[in-house]
């Protein structure tokens, strides 16, 4: 596709429910990032993939958060037993860059998760 | 934790005026990037400045970088109502992914 696509755009989950958020990066982009953005705040890094390898997951807030990118393209962020503090916008971004110096990242529109 | 810190947190100006936003960071960087985010939307890349560059222009945007002070500024000239958005700086250091600041909320009043 022309850009990074995320689905669903909006998700309402009951506390304790599991959710799965999908990201379709730009074709050919090696790097894929997940960020969490609370209302009025900047994006906070969650995890990073280079192709199918998860190189950095230091930003995942707890073991309830899990991300995968099994074929080096589509990625899924899964949150188990959701809690109210998980309510946020989850942003996915992709980039052509590898290595230490990143060029621009292309962001999807995000998934707004509300846990009730 | 967020490394880039934008200043001011919020800015309101009249259409046609210039808007200046500042960003400070803590560590050495490979590059610094500015992004714009309209309400309810994803982030859009505006401009990237490398650590060995001091100034960069793109249309009505001008970015400066002072690595000795660990700071950058984004200037939007002749602002328009459509420039109303949140602006974020993001730093790339070593092998770490982009680290964003909390952003500056710009309101341009027609």
CSV table of N, CA and C in Angstrom, one decimal, chain A residues 103-107, chain B residues 33-37 43-47 74 86-90 98 100:
chain,number,residue,atom,x,y,z
A,103,UNK,N,16.7,7.2,9.2
A,103,UNK,CA,16.1,8.2,8.4
A,103,UNK,C,14.7,8.4,8.8
A,104,UNK,N,13.8,9.0,8.1
A,104,UNK,CA,12.5,9.3,8.5
A,104,UNK,C,11.7,8.0,8.7
A,105,UNK,N,10.8,8.1,9.7
A,105,UNK,CA,9.9,7.0,10.0
A,105,UNK,C,8.5,7.5,9.5
A,106,UNK,N,7.8,6.5,8.9
A,106,UNK,CA,6.5,6.8,8.4
A,106,UNK,C,5.5,6.1,9.3
A,107,UNK,N,4.5,6.9,9.8
A,107,UNK,CA,3.6,6.5,10.8
A,107,UNK,C,2.2,6.1,10.3
B,33,UNK,N,15.0,14.9,14.4
B,33,UNK,CA,13.9,15.0,13.4
B,33,UNK,C,12.7,15.7,14.0
B,34,UNK,N,12.0,16.4,13.2
B,34,UNK,CA,10.8,17.1,13.6
B,34,UNK,C,9.6,16.5,12.9
B,35,UNK,N,8.5,16.3,13.7
B,35,UNK,CA,7.3,15.7,13.2
B,35,UNK,C,6.1,16.6,13.6
B,36,UNK,N,5.0,16.5,12.8
B,36,UNK,CA,3.8,17.2,13.0
B,36,UNK,C,2.7,16.1,13.2
B,37,UNK,N,1.8,16.4,14.1
B,37,UNK,CA,0.6,15.6,14.4
B,37,UNK,C,-0.6,16.4,14.5
B,43,UNK,N,1.7,10.7,13.0
B,43,UNK,CA,2.8,11.7,12.9
B,43,UNK,C,3.3,11.8,11.4
B,44,UNK,N,3.6,13.0,11.0
B,44,UNK,CA,4.1,13.2,9.7
B,44,UNK,C,5.5,13.8,9.8
B,45,UNK,N,6.4,13.2,9.1
B,45,UNK,CA,7.8,13.7,9.2
B,45,UNK,C,7.9,15.0,8.5
B,46,UNK,N,8.6,16.0,9.1
B,46,UNK,CA,8.8,17.3,8.5
B,46,UNK,C,10.2,17.5,8.0
B,47,UNK,N,11.2,17.2,8.8
B,47,UNK,CA,12.5,17.5,8.4
B,47,UNK,C,13.5,16.8,9.3
B,74,UNK,N,12.7,24.9,15.6
B,74,UNK,CA,11.9,24.8,14.4
B,74,UNK,C,11.2,26.1,14.3
B,86,UNK,N,0.2,19.6,16.7
B,86,UNK,CA,1.3,19.4,17.7
B,86,UNK,C,2.6,19.1,17.0
B,87,UNK,N,3.7,19.6,17.5
B,87,UNK,CA,5.0,19.4,16.8
B,87,UNK,C,5.9,18.7,17.8
B,88,UNK,N,6.6,17.7,17.3
B,88,UNK,CA,7.4,16.9,18.2
B,88,UNK,C,8.8,16.8,17.6
B,89,UNK,N,9.8,16.9,18.5
B,89,UNK,CA,11.2,16.6,18.0
B,89,UNK,C,11.5,15.2,18.5
B,90,UNK,N,12.3,14.5,17.7
B,90,UNK,CA,12.7,13.2,18.0
B,90,UNK,C,14.2,13.0,17.7
B,98,UNK,N,13.9,6.1,17.5
B,98,UNK,CA,13.6,7.5,17.8
B,98,UNK,C,13.0,7.7,19.1
B,100,UNK,N,11.0,10.5,21.3
B,100,UNK,CA,10.2,11.7,21.1
B,100,UNK,C,10.1,12.5,22.4
